[in-house]
XYZ file of C-alpha atoms in Angstrom:
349
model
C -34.292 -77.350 16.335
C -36.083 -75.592 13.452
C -36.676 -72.347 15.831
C -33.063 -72.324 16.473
C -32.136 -72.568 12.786
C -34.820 -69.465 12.018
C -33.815 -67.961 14.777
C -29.995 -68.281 13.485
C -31.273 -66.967 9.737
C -32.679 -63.513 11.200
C -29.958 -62.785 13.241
C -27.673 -63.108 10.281
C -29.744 -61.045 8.298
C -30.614 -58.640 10.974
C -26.265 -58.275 11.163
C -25.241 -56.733 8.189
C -28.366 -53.927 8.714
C -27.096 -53.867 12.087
C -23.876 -53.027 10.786
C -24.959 -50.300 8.055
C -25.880 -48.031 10.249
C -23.221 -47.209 11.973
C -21.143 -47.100 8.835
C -23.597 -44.948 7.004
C -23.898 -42.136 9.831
C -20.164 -41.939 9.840
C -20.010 -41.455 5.783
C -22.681 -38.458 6.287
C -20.961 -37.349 9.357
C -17.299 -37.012 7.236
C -19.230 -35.719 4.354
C -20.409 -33.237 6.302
C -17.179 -32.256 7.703
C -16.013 -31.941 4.669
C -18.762 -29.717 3.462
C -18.050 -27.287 6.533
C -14.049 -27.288 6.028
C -15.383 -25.789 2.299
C -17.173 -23.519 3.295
C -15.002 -22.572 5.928
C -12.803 -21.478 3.544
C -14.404 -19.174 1.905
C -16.964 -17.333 4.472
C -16.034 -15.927 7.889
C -16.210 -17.808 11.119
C -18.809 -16.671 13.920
C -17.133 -14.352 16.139
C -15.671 -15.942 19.461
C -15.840 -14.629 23.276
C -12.284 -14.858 24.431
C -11.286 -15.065 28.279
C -8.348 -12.880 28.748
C -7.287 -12.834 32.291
C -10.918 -12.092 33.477
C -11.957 -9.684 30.874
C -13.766 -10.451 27.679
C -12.846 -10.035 24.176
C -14.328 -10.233 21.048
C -12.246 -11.985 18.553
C -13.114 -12.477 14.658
C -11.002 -14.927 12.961
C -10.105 -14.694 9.154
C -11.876 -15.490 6.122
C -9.422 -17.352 4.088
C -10.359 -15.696 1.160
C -7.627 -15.363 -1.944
C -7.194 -11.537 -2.334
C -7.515 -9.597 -5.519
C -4.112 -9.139 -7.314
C -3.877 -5.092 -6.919
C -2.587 -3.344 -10.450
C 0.853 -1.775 -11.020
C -1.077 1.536 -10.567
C -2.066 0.341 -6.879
C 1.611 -1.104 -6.563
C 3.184 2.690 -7.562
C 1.222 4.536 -5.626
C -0.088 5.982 -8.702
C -4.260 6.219 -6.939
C -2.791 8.878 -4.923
C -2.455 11.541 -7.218
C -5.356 14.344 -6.955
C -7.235 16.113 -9.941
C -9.990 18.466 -10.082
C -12.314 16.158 -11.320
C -11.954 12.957 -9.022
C -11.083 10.789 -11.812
C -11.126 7.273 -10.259
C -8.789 5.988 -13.223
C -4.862 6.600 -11.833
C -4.008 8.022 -15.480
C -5.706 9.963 -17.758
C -4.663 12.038 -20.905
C -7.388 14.038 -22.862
C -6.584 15.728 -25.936
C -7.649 18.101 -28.719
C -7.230 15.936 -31.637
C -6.907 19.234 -34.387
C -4.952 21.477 -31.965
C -2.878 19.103 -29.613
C -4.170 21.231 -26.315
C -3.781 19.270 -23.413
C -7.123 19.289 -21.446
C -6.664 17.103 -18.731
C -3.592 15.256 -17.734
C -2.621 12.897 -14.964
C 0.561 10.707 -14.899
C 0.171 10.197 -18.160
C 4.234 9.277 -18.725
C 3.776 6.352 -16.587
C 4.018 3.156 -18.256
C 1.958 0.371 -17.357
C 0.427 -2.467 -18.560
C -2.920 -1.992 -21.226
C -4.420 -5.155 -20.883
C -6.842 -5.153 -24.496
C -5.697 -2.091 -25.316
C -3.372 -3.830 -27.496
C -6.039 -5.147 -30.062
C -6.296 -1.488 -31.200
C -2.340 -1.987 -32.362
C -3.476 -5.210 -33.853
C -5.825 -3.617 -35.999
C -3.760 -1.261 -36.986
C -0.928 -3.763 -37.981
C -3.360 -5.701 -40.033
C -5.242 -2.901 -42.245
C -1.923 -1.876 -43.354
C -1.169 -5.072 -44.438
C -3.760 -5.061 -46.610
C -4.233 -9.162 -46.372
C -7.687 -10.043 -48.180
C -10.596 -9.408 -45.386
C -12.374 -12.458 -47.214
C -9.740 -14.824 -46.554
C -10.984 -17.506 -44.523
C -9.434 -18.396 -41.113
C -9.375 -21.457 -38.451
C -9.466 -21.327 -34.528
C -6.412 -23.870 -33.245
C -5.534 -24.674 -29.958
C -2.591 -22.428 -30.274
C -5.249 -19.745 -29.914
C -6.680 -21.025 -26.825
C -5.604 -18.650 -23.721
C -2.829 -20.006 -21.350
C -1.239 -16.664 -19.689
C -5.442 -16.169 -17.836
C -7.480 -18.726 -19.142
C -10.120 -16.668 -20.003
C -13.292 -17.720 -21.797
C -14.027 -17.522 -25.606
C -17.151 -18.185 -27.539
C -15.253 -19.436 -30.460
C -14.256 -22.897 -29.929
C -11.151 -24.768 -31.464
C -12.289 -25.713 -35.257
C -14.540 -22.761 -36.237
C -13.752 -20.885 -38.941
C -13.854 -17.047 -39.955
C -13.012 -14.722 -42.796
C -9.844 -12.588 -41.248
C -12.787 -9.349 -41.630
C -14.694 -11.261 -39.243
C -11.431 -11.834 -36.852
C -10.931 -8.047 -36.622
C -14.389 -7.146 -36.131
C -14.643 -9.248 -33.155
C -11.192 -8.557 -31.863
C -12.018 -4.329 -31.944
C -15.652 -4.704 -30.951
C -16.620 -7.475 -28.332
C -12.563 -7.506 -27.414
C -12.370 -11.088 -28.987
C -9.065 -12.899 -27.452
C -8.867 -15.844 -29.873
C -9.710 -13.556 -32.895
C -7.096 -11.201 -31.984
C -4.175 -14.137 -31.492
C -5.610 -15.667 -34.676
C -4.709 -12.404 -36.691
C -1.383 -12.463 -35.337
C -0.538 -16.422 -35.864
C -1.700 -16.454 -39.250
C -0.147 -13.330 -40.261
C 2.649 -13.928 -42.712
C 6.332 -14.787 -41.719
C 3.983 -15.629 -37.999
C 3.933 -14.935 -34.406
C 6.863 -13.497 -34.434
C 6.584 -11.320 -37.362
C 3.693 -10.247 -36.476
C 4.738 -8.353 -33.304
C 7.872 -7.224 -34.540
C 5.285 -5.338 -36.792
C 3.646 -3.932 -33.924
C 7.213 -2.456 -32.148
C 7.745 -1.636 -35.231
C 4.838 0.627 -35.559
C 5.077 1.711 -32.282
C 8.503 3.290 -32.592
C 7.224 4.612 -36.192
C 4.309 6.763 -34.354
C 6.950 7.700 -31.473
C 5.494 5.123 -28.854
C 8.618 5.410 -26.802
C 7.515 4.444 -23.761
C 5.520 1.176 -25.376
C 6.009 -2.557 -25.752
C 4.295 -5.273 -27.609
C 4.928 -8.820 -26.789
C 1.330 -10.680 -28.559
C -1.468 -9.295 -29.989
C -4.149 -9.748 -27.363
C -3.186 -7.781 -24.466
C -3.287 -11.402 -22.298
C -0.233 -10.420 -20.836
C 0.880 -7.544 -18.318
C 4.064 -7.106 -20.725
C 2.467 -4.889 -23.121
C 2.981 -1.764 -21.597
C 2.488 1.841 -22.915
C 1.916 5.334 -21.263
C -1.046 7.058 -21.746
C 1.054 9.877 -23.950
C 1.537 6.515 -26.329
C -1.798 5.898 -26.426
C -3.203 8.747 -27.131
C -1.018 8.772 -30.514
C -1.982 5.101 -31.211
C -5.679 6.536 -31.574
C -4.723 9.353 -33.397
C -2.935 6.807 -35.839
C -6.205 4.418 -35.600
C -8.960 7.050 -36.028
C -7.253 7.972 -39.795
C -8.542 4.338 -40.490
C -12.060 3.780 -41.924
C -12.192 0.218 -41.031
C -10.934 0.603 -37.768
C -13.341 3.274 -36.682
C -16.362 1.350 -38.209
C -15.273 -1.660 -36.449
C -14.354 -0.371 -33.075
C -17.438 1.255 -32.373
C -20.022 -1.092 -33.815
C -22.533 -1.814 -31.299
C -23.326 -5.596 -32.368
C -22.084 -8.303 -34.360
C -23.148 -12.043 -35.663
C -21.365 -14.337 -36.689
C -22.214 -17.833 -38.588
C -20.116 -20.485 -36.896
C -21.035 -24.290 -38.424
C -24.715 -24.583 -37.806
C -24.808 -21.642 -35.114
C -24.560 -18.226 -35.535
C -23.401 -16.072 -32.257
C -24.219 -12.815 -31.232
C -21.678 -10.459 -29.822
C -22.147 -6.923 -28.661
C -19.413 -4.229 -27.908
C -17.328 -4.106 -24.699
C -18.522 -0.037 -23.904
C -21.572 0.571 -22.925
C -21.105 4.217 -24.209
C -21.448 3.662 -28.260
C -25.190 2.731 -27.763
C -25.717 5.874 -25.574
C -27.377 9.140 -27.544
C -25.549 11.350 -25.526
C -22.170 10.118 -27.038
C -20.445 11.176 -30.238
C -17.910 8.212 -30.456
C -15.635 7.737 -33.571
C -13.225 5.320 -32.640
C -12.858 2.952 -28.814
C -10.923 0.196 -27.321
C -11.441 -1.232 -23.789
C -9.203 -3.298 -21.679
C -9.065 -5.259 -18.971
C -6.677 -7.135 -16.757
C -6.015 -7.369 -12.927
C -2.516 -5.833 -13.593
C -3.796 -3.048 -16.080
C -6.990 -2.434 -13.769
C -9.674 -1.033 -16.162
C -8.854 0.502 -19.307
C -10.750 3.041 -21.881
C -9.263 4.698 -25.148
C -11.737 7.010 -26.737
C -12.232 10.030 -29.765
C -15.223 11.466 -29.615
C -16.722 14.650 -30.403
C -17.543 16.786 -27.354
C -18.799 20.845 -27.412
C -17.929 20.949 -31.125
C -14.304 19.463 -30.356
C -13.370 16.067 -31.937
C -10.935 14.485 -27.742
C -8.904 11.890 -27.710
C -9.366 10.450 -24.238
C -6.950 7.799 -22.700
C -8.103 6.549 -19.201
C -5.461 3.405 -17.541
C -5.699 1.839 -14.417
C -9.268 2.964 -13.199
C -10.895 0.707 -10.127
C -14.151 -0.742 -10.586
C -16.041 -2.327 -13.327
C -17.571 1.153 -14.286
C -15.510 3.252 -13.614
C -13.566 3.804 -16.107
C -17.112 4.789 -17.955
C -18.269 7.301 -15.157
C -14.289 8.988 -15.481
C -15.281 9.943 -19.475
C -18.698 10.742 -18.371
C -16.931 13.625 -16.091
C -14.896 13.995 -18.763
C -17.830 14.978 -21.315
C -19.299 17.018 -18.565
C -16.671 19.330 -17.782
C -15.812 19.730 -21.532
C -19.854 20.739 -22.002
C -19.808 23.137 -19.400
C -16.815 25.027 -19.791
C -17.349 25.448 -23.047
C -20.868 26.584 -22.248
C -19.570 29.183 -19.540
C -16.733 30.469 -22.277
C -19.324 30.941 -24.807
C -21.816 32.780 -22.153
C -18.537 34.947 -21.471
C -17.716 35.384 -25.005
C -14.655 33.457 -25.110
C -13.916 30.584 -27.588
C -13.812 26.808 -26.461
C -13.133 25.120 -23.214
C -10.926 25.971 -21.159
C -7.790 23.838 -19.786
C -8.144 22.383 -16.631
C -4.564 23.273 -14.846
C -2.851 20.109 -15.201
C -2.208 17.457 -12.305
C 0.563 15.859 -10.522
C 2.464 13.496 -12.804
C 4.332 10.685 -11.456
C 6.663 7.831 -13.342
């Protein structure tokens, strides 16, 4: 009787383990189901041998992978236009800021969106204004991005001087400094970027459209003929040309202080002359580059919109500098004066 009892005891025991295991190699079989289904998603599938009435075939099925949204360059067609330097940007416009010779244009009427290229405006809307630089300033949720959700360093509560704002809005491209400008500016939001149209139409930005301060959304639009007189308007601003090209910046936020560097790689090179910049940057812009800078003795205003790839838009006003240095070199060899115009490009609208 007491065997039976023990014997009962284990095999109720022995149950429950009995039972576990069959319920724990499902769990681990479902989770990894459910691991493959992920990654299935995002990575190709092996290819397949396909029986097709005898024959063989090689078929590779789909990555299901969410496709980049192409620019309203891509969208126009505007990529398709040639010029003699393979510019990889769909629109340029280079200038000679004391003579107004065109050097290099391509499409430059057409009016897309200019992503951070918009900050420059925002400067410019706030140095007139002359609103005390000292004037300390604090980050709401208001500020926080909702059009992209992009990232910011400065979290809701920290506070700034409005000098600090615009230094990080022109420099490191700042999205919460910039919309912090504009929401604390007085008479608000609103005010604020009926200032900028304002301005716009003022410097005879006909083509141009503000709708916030930050660039966030692909309904500031411009031309690159626009542009090039917004940094013509810019560069006659101290603060805005010390500002835009500073390579570096710290800030003290609470007990941390943050470190920000510029968004163009080009005001730390040697080889560069840069007096005033903006970059810009959004999948329906593509990248975007405003420049002045002193090339071959000639102070350019360079405007480059919709270039593809993350560099690109750098390598375009490297070609840019290039040219400008050896035509002028070749003209000086042949006794001429300055560089000579490239013929222009094909424009498109």
């Amino acid at each position: 009787m007491q065997a039976l009892v023990v014997f009962s005891c284990v095999f109720m025991l022995a149950l429950p383990q009995a039972d576990a295991a069959p319920r724990k190699k499902k769990v681990v079989a479902e989770k990894r189901q459910a691991a493959e289904r992920k990654t299935a998603a995002v990575t190709p599938k092996r290819r397949v041998k396909v029986s097709v009435q005898g024959r063989q075939r090689i078929e590779t099925p789909r990555a299901a992978i969410i496709p980049i949204k192409p620019s309203f360059g891509q969208l126009a067609g505007l990529h398709a236009a040639d010029d003699p330097l393979d510019l990889k940007s769909s629109v340029a416009l280079v200038i000679d800021q004391e003579t107004d010779e065109v050097l290099l244009r391509k499409n430059e009427n057409a009016v897309l969106p200019i992503a951070s290229l918009t900050k420059l405006m925002t400067g410019v809307i706030i140095n007139e204004a002359q609103l005390p630089m000292d004037e300390v300033l604090t980050i709401t949720q208001d500020d926080v991005d909702t059009e992209k959700w992009s990232r910011s360093r400065l979290v809701v509560g920290a506070s700034l001087t409005r000098g600090e704002l615009l230094h990080l809005a022109l420099m490191s491209s700042e999205n919460r400094a910039a919309h912090a400008l504009g929401r604390t500016f007085p008479g608000g939001m609103a005010t604020f970027v009926s200032r900028m149209n304002a301005k716009a139409e003022q410097l005879g930005m006909k083509d141009t459209r503000y709708v916030e301060p930050t660039g966030l959304s692909p309904n500031n639009q411009s031309s690159a003929h626009d542009l090039a007189l917004l940094v013509g308007a810019a560069y006659r601003e101290p603060l805005i040309r010390e500002l835009s090209t500073s390579p570096s910046y710290a800030v003290d936020v609470g007990r941390r202080t943050l470190q920000f560097n510029t968004t163009n790689r080009l005001v730390k090179n040697p080889d560069w002359d840069i007096g005033l910049q903006k970059t810009g940057f959004i999948n329906e812009a593509g990248q975007c580059l405003v420049m002045q800078a002193s090339i071959a003795g000639r102070k350019l205003i360079m405007v480059f919109l919709d270039s593809a790839g993350k560099l690109s838009r750098l390598g375009d006003a490297e070609r840019v500098r290039k040219w400008v240095e050896s035509t002028t070199a070749a003209a000086i060899t042949a006794g001429g004066h300055g560089a000579a115009a490239l013929v222009p490009v094909s424009t498109r609208r």
